[in-house]
């Protein structure tokens, strides 16, 4: 992939001395800021009132943060081209915040393309899981994989996400299901996150499934008494980094009680709570999320009315995953009801071997077509609200002064083309900007490629 895209903008100290600013993106048809008053999230009707600047420009400093955003004429007076190391003329294009993918499982070996044909033939996910497929299949391959192999796969996937516009990505563990492999996954994420492109939020998901030979009660005890304390000790020693703890709360996997036990233990150890719930059966996961003060709960295809009310009251973010519902032919979550009643709604790709999608623009398209989002709601859910789900909306999710210089440049005079076009994102996203550094599509035409 390195022959398609090239990271530029890592200039020498000499360039930094000669130019006070790292990057100027100027004269865009629209700079879609999403927020302009430091909002941490948007809900209800506010999701359709996103902040935009017509004919605008953005300046990113050498610290990788946004120095200024405003009308092109104002910015031109304050920041002449010669004062910026790199200038992108965005005439005829739109500038958006980098997208945030707040739910992914990107560390694994053992794809499940063979199971996709079984699912197309009508076999359901829990039947595949019980027959030793699903997570167990991927777990065997992940346990057998060397760290270098896991790292190569993870980096390749993160780069694909970045190309499709994601500049902040949540990464879960969960295909080890034993402490050693889960820690190896954490170390792999740590090695992939050092350069911060994309930025990575780490979630410990040792409770992704119950390993063979264990009762759920035994494995729950092991997570609480062994996994979580070890992970936190390694964090304090600076060996790994973890932000959140996750559990796959589902009938036949971790029930409500086991989920409560694990999440309470994680909270006690200082981790944020962000878990899977109400996906295949209504289990009361949304109510539990509110009870425990969870930051986010994902899926919610089967959320109850009481669960929706609990999410509104608690401010817990509902992370919806339209690709999973689409690919597994599940019932879609009641997204319209959630948005209209004021739940803070975010979107994630749920990238995993069971639902192979790395591109947030596809997720946003499906959210509009199948979950009845407006395009503005989909953008909010994939930027500021997704960043809020990860506790990062003070740094990510909008184009505002002081936030990370993460931008997406769309080659169209209306930003909605990002959602309107299904697939082929390299064509419509000529530049992805990460901390002011530019990922550039180097083959703008057929003639240039050959
Ligand atoms: Zn998931």
Short mmCIF file of C-alpha atoms and ligand atoms in Angstrom, two decimals:
data_model
loop_
_atom_site.label_atom_id
_atom_site.label_comp_id
_atom_site.label_asym_id
_atom_site.label_seq_id
_atom_site.Cartn_x
_atom_site.Cartn_y
_atom_site.Cartn_z
CA UNK A 1 0.00 0.00 0.00
CA UNK A 2 2.98 2.27 0.46
CA UNK A 3 3.08 2.77 -3.31
CA UNK A 4 -0.41 4.27 -3.25
CA UNK A 5 -0.17 6.65 -0.35
CA UNK A 6 2.73 8.53 1.08
CA UNK A 7 3.04 10.26 4.39
CA UNK A 8 4.47 13.72 3.90
CA UNK A 9 4.96 16.66 6.17
CA UNK A 10 7.50 15.22 8.61
CA UNK A 11 9.77 18.14 7.99
CA UNK A 12 13.21 18.76 9.35
CA UNK A 13 13.97 21.13 12.19
CA UNK A 14 15.35 23.44 9.51
CA UNK A 15 11.91 23.64 7.83
CA UNK A 16 10.31 24.24 11.23
CA UNK A 17 12.63 27.19 11.82
CA UNK A 18 11.90 28.68 8.41
CA UNK A 19 8.12 28.29 8.53
CA UNK A 20 6.18 29.06 11.69
CA UNK A 21 3.28 26.75 10.74
CA UNK A 22 3.14 23.16 9.55
CA UNK A 23 0.12 23.09 7.23
CA UNK A 24 -2.37 25.42 5.58
CA UNK A 25 -5.46 23.97 3.92
CA UNK A 26 -6.98 26.93 2.11
CA UNK A 27 -10.04 28.06 0.22
CA UNK A 28 -12.22 24.97 0.77
CA UNK A 29 -15.82 25.25 -0.49
CA UNK A 30 -16.85 24.27 3.02
CA UNK A 31 -14.95 23.58 6.22
CA UNK A 32 -17.33 21.30 8.09
CA UNK A 33 -16.25 21.98 11.68
CA UNK A 34 -19.14 19.94 13.22
CA UNK A 35 -18.80 21.92 16.50
CA UNK A 36 -17.58 25.47 17.13
CA UNK A 37 -18.25 26.08 20.84
CA UNK A 38 -16.33 23.27 22.48
CA UNK A 39 -19.33 20.92 22.69
CA UNK A 40 -18.34 17.47 23.94
CA UNK A 41 -21.17 15.77 22.04
CA UNK A 42 -24.36 16.59 20.11
CA UNK A 43 -27.74 14.93 20.60
CA UNK A 44 -31.33 15.24 19.34
CA UNK A 45 -32.05 18.13 16.92
CA UNK A 46 -28.55 19.59 17.49
CA UNK A 47 -27.17 16.71 15.40
CA UNK A 48 -28.68 18.38 12.35
CA UNK A 49 -27.17 21.81 13.08
CA UNK A 50 -23.53 21.18 12.40
CA UNK A 51 -21.14 24.10 12.28
CA UNK A 52 -19.74 24.99 8.83
CA UNK A 53 -17.63 27.74 7.29
CA UNK A 54 -18.20 28.54 3.64
CA UNK A 55 -14.96 29.17 1.74
CA UNK A 56 -12.79 28.44 4.71
CA UNK A 57 -9.21 27.58 5.62
CA UNK A 58 -7.48 25.65 8.42
CA UNK A 59 -3.97 26.07 9.84
CA UNK A 60 -2.12 23.33 11.77
CA UNK A 61 0.94 24.12 13.88
CA UNK A 62 4.16 22.18 14.40
CA UNK A 63 2.73 20.71 17.59
CA UNK A 64 0.16 18.89 15.40
CA UNK A 65 -2.75 20.95 16.73
CA UNK A 66 -5.15 23.27 14.91
CA UNK A 67 -3.95 26.86 15.23
CA UNK A 68 -6.77 28.56 13.39
CA UNK A 69 -9.90 27.87 11.40
CA UNK A 70 -12.00 30.54 9.71
CA UNK A 71 -13.02 32.32 6.50
CA UNK A 72 -10.31 32.00 3.82
CA UNK A 73 -9.77 35.78 3.51
CA UNK A 74 -9.20 36.22 7.26
CA UNK A 75 -6.82 33.26 7.42
CA UNK A 76 -4.91 34.52 4.34
CA UNK A 77 -4.21 37.83 6.09
CA UNK A 78 -3.01 36.20 9.30
CA UNK A 79 -1.21 33.19 7.78
CA UNK A 80 0.42 33.92 4.40
CA UNK A 81 1.26 30.83 2.28
CA UNK A 82 4.98 31.41 2.82
CA UNK A 83 4.56 31.02 6.58
CA UNK A 84 3.37 27.40 6.19
CA UNK A 85 5.61 24.45 5.35
CA UNK A 86 2.88 22.79 3.30
CA UNK A 87 -0.07 24.41 1.52
CA UNK A 88 -3.01 22.46 0.11
CA UNK A 89 -5.29 24.44 -2.15
CA UNK A 90 -8.72 22.92 -1.39
CA UNK A 91 -10.63 24.98 -3.97
CA UNK A 92 -13.68 22.95 -5.03
CA UNK A 93 -13.20 20.54 -2.10
CA UNK A 94 -14.51 20.19 1.45
CA UNK A 95 -12.64 19.75 4.72
CA UNK A 96 -14.06 17.56 7.51
CA UNK A 97 -12.72 16.40 10.88
CA UNK A 98 -10.88 13.07 10.79
CA UNK A 99 -13.39 10.29 11.41
CA UNK A 100 -13.48 8.34 14.69
CA UNK A 101 -14.09 4.58 14.69
CA UNK A 102 -15.09 3.87 18.29
CA UNK A 103 -15.57 0.07 18.08
CA UNK A 104 -13.11 -2.29 16.38
CA UNK A 105 -11.48 -5.69 16.96
CA UNK A 106 -8.36 -5.36 14.78
CA UNK A 107 -5.79 -7.70 16.46
CA UNK A 108 -6.15 -11.26 15.21
CA UNK A 109 -5.14 -13.99 12.81
CA UNK A 110 -7.55 -16.49 11.23
CA UNK A 111 -10.10 -14.86 8.97
CA UNK A 112 -13.53 -16.43 8.64
CA UNK A 113 -14.32 -16.06 4.99
CA UNK A 114 -15.49 -19.72 4.97
CA UNK A 115 -18.10 -18.91 7.63
CA UNK A 116 -19.47 -16.06 5.53
CA UNK A 117 -20.81 -18.60 3.02
CA UNK A 118 -22.40 -20.59 5.88
CA UNK A 119 -24.09 -17.44 7.16
CA UNK A 120 -25.29 -16.59 3.66
CA UNK A 121 -26.85 -20.07 3.59
CA UNK A 122 -28.77 -19.23 6.76
CA UNK A 123 -26.70 -20.68 9.63
CA UNK A 124 -26.87 -18.26 12.55
CA UNK A 125 -23.95 -16.84 14.48
CA UNK A 126 -24.59 -18.61 17.80
CA UNK A 127 -24.83 -22.01 16.02
CA UNK A 128 -21.45 -21.40 14.37
CA UNK A 129 -20.05 -20.31 17.75
CA UNK A 130 -21.35 -23.48 19.49
CA UNK A 131 -19.90 -25.70 16.75
CA UNK A 132 -16.40 -24.38 17.50
CA UNK A 133 -16.33 -21.68 14.84
CA UNK A 134 -16.64 -17.96 15.32
CA UNK A 135 -14.47 -16.46 18.02
CA UNK A 136 -13.00 -19.89 18.91
CA UNK A 137 -11.64 -20.38 15.38
CA UNK A 138 -9.96 -16.97 15.37
CA UNK A 139 -8.71 -17.55 18.94
CA UNK A 140 -6.80 -20.70 17.89
CA UNK A 141 -5.03 -18.84 15.08
CA UNK A 142 -4.35 -15.80 17.25
CA UNK A 143 -2.86 -17.90 20.05
CA UNK A 144 -0.59 -19.61 17.53
CA UNK A 145 0.55 -16.35 15.92
CA UNK A 146 3.85 -14.67 16.69
CA UNK A 147 3.73 -11.06 17.86
CA UNK A 148 5.44 -9.84 14.65
CA UNK A 149 2.70 -11.47 12.59
CA UNK A 150 -0.04 -9.89 14.74
CA UNK A 151 1.71 -6.54 14.50
CA UNK A 152 1.97 -6.71 10.72
CA UNK A 153 -1.75 -7.51 10.39
CA UNK A 154 -2.72 -4.79 12.85
CA UNK A 155 -0.60 -2.12 11.14
CA UNK A 156 -2.00 -3.06 7.73
CA UNK A 157 -5.55 -2.73 9.07
CA UNK A 158 -4.92 0.56 10.86
CA UNK A 159 -3.41 1.96 7.67
CA UNK A 160 -6.48 0.86 5.68
CA UNK A 161 -8.69 2.59 8.26
CA UNK A 162 -6.58 5.74 7.98
CA UNK A 163 -6.85 5.73 4.18
CA UNK A 164 -10.63 5.63 4.55
CA UNK A 165 -10.51 8.64 6.87
CA UNK A 166 -10.32 7.29 10.45
CA UNK A 167 -7.79 9.27 12.51
CA UNK A 168 -8.82 7.90 15.93
CA UNK A 169 -9.56 4.18 16.31
CA UNK A 170 -10.60 2.09 19.30
CA UNK A 171 -8.76 -1.28 19.39
CA UNK A 172 -10.10 -4.17 21.47
CA UNK A 173 -8.27 -7.32 22.51
CA UNK A 174 -10.40 -10.45 22.86
CA UNK A 175 -9.10 -13.22 20.58
CA UNK A 176 -6.68 -14.64 23.12
CA UNK A 177 -9.08 -15.64 25.90
CA UNK A 178 -6.13 -16.50 28.09
CA UNK A 179 -4.08 -13.98 29.99
CA UNK A 180 -0.81 -14.55 28.10
CA UNK A 181 -2.32 -14.05 24.65
CA UNK A 182 -4.45 -11.12 25.75
CA UNK A 183 -1.32 -9.42 27.13
CA UNK A 184 0.48 -10.20 23.86
CA UNK A 185 -2.37 -8.45 22.05
CA UNK A 186 -2.00 -5.42 24.34
CA UNK A 187 1.75 -5.30 23.66
CA UNK A 188 1.02 -5.54 19.93
CA UNK A 189 -1.36 -2.59 20.11
CA UNK A 190 1.21 -0.66 22.10
CA UNK A 191 3.81 -1.16 19.38
CA UNK A 192 1.35 -0.12 16.66
CA UNK A 193 0.22 3.00 18.47
CA UNK A 194 3.62 4.60 19.01
CA UNK A 195 3.44 6.88 15.99
CA UNK A 196 -0.13 7.92 16.75
CA UNK A 197 -1.33 7.75 13.14
CA UNK A 198 -4.13 6.96 13.64
CA UNK A 199 -4.51 7.71 17.36
CA UNK A 200 -5.52 4.54 19.24
CA UNK A 201 -7.80 3.98 22.26
CA UNK A 202 -7.23 0.58 23.89
CA UNK A 203 -9.99 -1.63 25.31
CA UNK A 204 -9.35 -4.85 27.24
CA UNK A 205 -11.88 -7.46 26.07
CA UNK A 206 -10.64 -10.66 27.72
CA UNK A 207 -14.35 -11.39 28.36
CA UNK A 208 -15.15 -11.65 24.65
CA UNK A 209 -16.19 -15.33 24.96
CA UNK A 210 -15.92 -18.15 27.47
CA UNK A 211 -12.96 -20.40 26.50
CA UNK A 212 -13.57 -24.13 26.05
CA UNK A 213 -13.30 -26.13 29.26
CA UNK A 214 -14.46 -23.27 31.50
CA UNK A 215 -17.76 -22.56 33.18
CA UNK A 216 -18.76 -18.94 32.75
CA UNK A 217 -18.51 -18.50 36.54
CA UNK A 218 -14.92 -19.82 36.53
CA UNK A 219 -13.79 -17.60 33.69
CA UNK A 220 -15.51 -14.58 35.22
CA UNK A 221 -13.59 -15.19 38.44
CA UNK A 222 -10.35 -15.54 36.46
CA UNK A 223 -10.94 -12.22 34.67
CA UNK A 224 -11.68 -10.45 37.96
CA UNK A 225 -8.98 -12.04 40.11
CA UNK A 226 -6.19 -12.53 37.58
CA UNK A 227 -6.63 -10.73 34.24
CA UNK A 228 -7.68 -7.25 35.35
CA UNK A 229 -5.22 -6.91 38.27
CA UNK A 230 -2.34 -8.09 36.03
CA UNK A 231 -3.30 -5.70 33.24
CA UNK A 232 -3.47 -2.77 35.66
CA UNK A 233 -0.14 -3.73 37.26
CA UNK A 234 1.50 -3.79 33.81
CA UNK A 235 -0.08 -0.41 33.09
CA UNK A 236 1.41 1.06 36.22
CA UNK A 237 4.79 -0.40 35.23
CA UNK A 238 4.44 1.38 31.87
CA UNK A 239 4.48 -1.90 29.92
CA UNK A 240 1.02 -1.68 28.33
CA UNK A 241 -1.67 0.93 27.98
CA UNK A 242 -5.40 0.28 28.55
CA UNK A 243 -8.24 2.81 28.61
CA UNK A 244 -11.43 0.74 28.88
CA UNK A 245 -12.78 -2.69 29.79
CA UNK A 246 -15.32 -4.59 27.71
CA UNK A 247 -17.55 -7.69 28.12
CA UNK A 248 -19.63 -9.53 25.51
CA UNK A 249 -22.90 -9.47 27.47
CA UNK A 250 -25.19 -11.95 25.71
CA UNK A 251 -27.45 -14.90 26.49
CA UNK A 252 -25.26 -18.03 26.54
CA UNK A 253 -22.01 -16.02 26.84
CA UNK A 254 -21.67 -13.57 29.77
CA UNK A 255 -25.03 -13.00 31.47
CA UNK A 256 -26.04 -9.78 33.20
CA UNK A 257 -24.63 -10.87 36.58
CA UNK A 258 -21.22 -11.92 35.25
CA UNK A 259 -21.07 -8.73 33.17
CA UNK A 260 -21.86 -6.63 36.25
CA UNK A 261 -19.14 -8.43 38.25
CA UNK A 262 -16.44 -7.87 35.61
CA UNK A 263 -17.37 -4.26 34.89
CA UNK A 264 -17.51 -3.36 38.59
CA UNK A 265 -14.04 -4.83 39.06
CA UNK A 266 -12.75 -2.86 36.04
CA UNK A 267 -14.29 0.36 37.32
CA UNK A 268 -12.78 -0.22 40.75
CA UNK A 269 -9.36 -0.47 39.07
CA UNK A 270 -9.89 2.85 37.30
CA UNK A 271 -10.86 1.62 33.82
CA UNK A 272 -13.61 3.15 31.72
CA UNK A 273 -16.59 0.90 30.93
CA UNK A 274 -17.49 0.29 27.29
CA UNK A 275 -19.19 -3.04 26.56
CA UNK A 276 -21.27 -5.13 24.12
CA UNK A 277 -24.96 -5.53 24.97
CA UNK A 278 -28.52 -6.19 23.82
CA UNK A 279 -27.30 -7.50 20.45
CA UNK A 280 -28.97 -10.85 19.83
CA UNK A 281 -31.38 -10.93 22.77
CA UNK A 282 -32.83 -8.25 25.06
CA UNK A 283 -30.82 -8.75 28.26
CA UNK A 284 -31.13 -5.39 30.04
CA UNK A 285 -27.60 -4.36 29.09
CA UNK A 286 -28.53 -0.72 28.47
CA UNK A 287 -30.11 -0.53 31.95
CA UNK A 288 -26.95 -2.09 33.40
CA UNK A 289 -24.79 0.43 31.54
CA UNK A 290 -26.75 3.26 33.16
CA UNK A 291 -26.61 1.61 36.60
CA UNK A 292 -22.82 1.26 36.47
CA UNK A 293 -22.13 4.67 34.94
CA UNK A 294 -20.67 3.10 31.78
CA UNK A 295 -19.32 5.52 29.20
CA UNK A 296 -20.67 3.53 26.25
CA UNK A 297 -22.58 0.41 25.31
CA UNK A 298 -22.44 -1.08 21.82
CA UNK A 299 -24.92 -2.84 19.50
CA UNK A 300 -28.39 -2.40 21.13
CA UNK A 301 -30.29 -4.10 18.31
CA UNK A 302 -32.60 -5.51 21.02
CA UNK A 303 -32.59 -2.59 23.48
CA UNK A 304 -35.82 -2.15 25.48
CA UNK A 305 -37.84 1.06 25.93
CA UNK A 306 -36.64 1.25 29.53
CA UNK A 307 -33.11 0.77 28.30
CA UNK A 308 -33.44 3.73 25.93
CA UNK A 309 -34.78 5.90 28.79
CA UNK A 310 -31.88 4.79 31.00
CA UNK A 311 -29.37 5.80 28.31
CA UNK A 312 -30.94 9.26 27.99
CA UNK A 313 -30.88 9.83 31.75
CA UNK A 314 -27.37 8.51 32.31
CA UNK A 315 -25.71 10.12 29.28
CA UNK A 316 -24.15 6.77 28.34
CA UNK A 317 -23.27 6.73 24.62
CA UNK A 318 -25.06 4.22 22.37
CA UNK A 319 -22.53 2.92 19.83
CA UNK A 320 -24.43 1.58 16.84
CA UNK A 321 -22.79 -0.82 14.37
CA UNK A 322 -24.76 -0.90 11.13
CA UNK A 323 -22.30 -3.14 9.28
CA UNK A 324 -22.79 -6.04 11.73
CA UNK A 325 -26.59 -5.88 11.56
CA UNK A 326 -26.32 -5.69 7.76
CA UNK A 327 -23.83 -8.55 7.30
CA UNK A 328 -25.42 -10.88 9.87
CA UNK A 329 -28.94 -9.99 8.72
CA UNK A 330 -29.88 -8.96 12.23
CA UNK A 331 -32.70 -6.73 13.26
CA UNK A 332 -31.51 -3.12 13.01
CA UNK A 333 -31.29 -1.17 16.28
CA UNK A 334 -34.06 1.41 16.87
CA UNK A 335 -31.74 4.26 15.97
CA UNK A 336 -34.44 6.76 15.05
CA UNK A 337 -36.16 6.36 18.43
CA UNK A 338 -32.82 6.72 20.22
CA UNK A 339 -31.86 9.90 18.36
CA UNK A 340 -35.33 11.42 18.70
CA UNK A 341 -35.46 10.77 22.44
CA UNK A 342 -32.03 12.33 23.02
CA UNK A 343 -29.67 9.36 23.40
CA UNK A 344 -26.07 10.32 22.51
CA UNK A 345 -25.52 8.11 19.47
CA UNK A 346 -22.16 7.18 17.93
CA UNK A 347 -21.13 4.89 15.06
CA UNK A 348 -18.41 2.24 14.86
CA UNK A 349 -17.30 -0.23 12.19
CA UNK A 350 -17.13 -3.26 14.54
CA UNK A 351 -14.28 -4.41 12.28
CA UNK A 352 -13.67 -8.07 13.16
CA UNK A 353 -13.38 -11.39 11.32
CA UNK A 354 -17.16 -11.79 11.54
CA UNK A 355 -17.92 -8.36 10.02
CA UNK A 356 -15.09 -7.26 7.78
CA UNK A 357 -15.43 -3.54 7.17
CA UNK A 358 -12.64 -1.04 7.81
CA UNK A 359 -14.21 2.06 6.27
CA UNK A 360 -16.28 4.49 8.30
CA UNK A 361 -17.80 6.12 5.16
CA UNK A 362 -19.45 2.73 4.44
CA UNK A 363 -20.70 2.61 8.03
CA UNK A 364 -22.14 6.12 7.65
CA UNK A 365 -23.83 5.16 4.37
CA UNK A 366 -25.47 2.11 5.99
CA UNK A 367 -26.50 4.21 9.00
CA UNK A 368 -28.38 6.51 6.64
CA UNK A 369 -29.95 3.80 4.45
CA UNK A 370 -30.76 1.13 7.05
CA UNK A 371 -30.91 3.01 10.37
CA UNK A 372 -32.58 6.15 8.96
CA UNK A 373 -29.96 8.66 10.08
CA UNK A 374 -29.74 11.94 8.20
CA UNK A 375 -26.30 12.53 6.68
CA UNK A 376 -25.56 15.25 9.26
CA UNK A 377 -26.49 12.83 12.08
CA UNK A 378 -24.19 10.18 10.59
CA UNK A 379 -21.31 12.68 10.46
CA UNK A 380 -21.86 13.77 14.08
CA UNK A 381 -22.08 10.11 15.19
CA UNK A 382 -18.80 9.30 13.38
CA UNK A 383 -16.88 12.31 14.70
CA UNK A 384 -17.64 14.24 17.90
CA UNK A 385 -19.98 11.64 19.44
CA UNK A 386 -17.65 8.73 18.64
CA UNK A 387 -14.79 10.71 20.20
CA UNK A 388 -16.97 11.33 23.28
CA UNK A 389 -17.67 7.58 23.57
CA UNK A 390 -13.89 7.18 24.00
CA UNK A 391 -13.54 10.16 26.34
CA UNK A 392 -11.51 11.98 23.69
CA UNK A 393 -13.84 14.71 22.40
CA UNK A 394 -11.65 17.42 23.95
CA UNK A 395 -8.92 16.44 21.41
CA UNK A 396 -10.80 14.82 18.51
CA UNK A 397 -14.06 14.91 16.56
CA UNK A 398 -14.33 18.52 15.34
CA UNK A 399 -12.28 21.23 13.64
CA UNK A 400 -11.69 23.72 16.43
CA UNK A 401 -8.66 25.64 17.58
CA UNK A 402 -6.46 23.61 19.93
CA UNK A 403 -7.74 20.20 18.83
CA UNK A 404 -5.56 17.67 17.01
CA UNK A 405 -4.91 18.62 13.39
CA UNK A 406 -6.78 15.61 11.99
CA UNK A 407 -8.63 16.42 8.77
CA UNK A 408 -10.28 14.70 5.88
CA UNK A 409 -10.33 16.41 2.49
CA UNK A 410 -13.19 15.37 0.22
CA UNK A 411 -12.84 15.98 -3.51
CA UNK A 412 -16.34 17.36 -4.03
CA UNK A 413 -18.06 20.69 -3.54
CA UNK A 414 -20.54 19.13 -1.08
CA UNK A 415 -19.26 17.15 1.89
CA UNK A 416 -22.19 14.73 1.64
CA UNK A 417 -20.40 12.98 -1.27
CA UNK A 418 -18.40 11.18 1.43
CA UNK A 419 -21.59 9.31 2.40
CA UNK A 420 -23.38 9.35 -0.96
CA UNK A 421 -20.55 7.39 -2.61
CA UNK A 422 -20.48 3.74 -1.46
CA UNK A 423 -16.89 2.45 -1.66
CA UNK A 424 -13.79 3.59 -3.61
CA UNK A 425 -12.83 6.06 -0.87
CA UNK A 426 -9.32 6.62 -2.17
CA UNK A 427 -10.92 8.42 -5.13
CA UNK A 428 -13.00 10.80 -3.08
CA UNK A 429 -10.51 11.34 -0.22
CA UNK A 430 -7.33 12.72 -1.86
CA UNK A 431 -5.81 13.72 1.50
CA UNK A 432 -6.08 12.50 5.08
CA UNK A 433 -4.33 14.76 7.57
CA UNK A 434 -3.03 13.38 10.86
CA UNK A 435 -1.48 15.85 13.34
CA UNK A 436 -0.81 18.12 10.38
CA UNK A 437 1.01 15.42 8.39
CA UNK A 438 -0.54 14.58 5.04
CA UNK A 439 -1.41 11.16 3.66
CA UNK A 440 -1.63 11.73 -0.05
CA UNK A 441 -3.18 9.77 -2.87
CA UNK A 442 -0.36 9.71 -5.41
CA UNK A 443 -2.30 8.39 -8.39
CA UNK A 444 -4.89 11.02 -9.26
CA UNK A 445 -5.55 9.65 -12.76
CA UNK A 446 -5.23 6.52 -14.88
CA UNK A 447 -2.58 8.23 -16.99
CA UNK A 448 -0.53 9.12 -13.93
CA UNK A 449 -0.65 5.51 -12.71
CA UNK A 450 0.62 3.90 -15.90
ZN1 LIG B 1 -17.71 -5.83 18.71
#
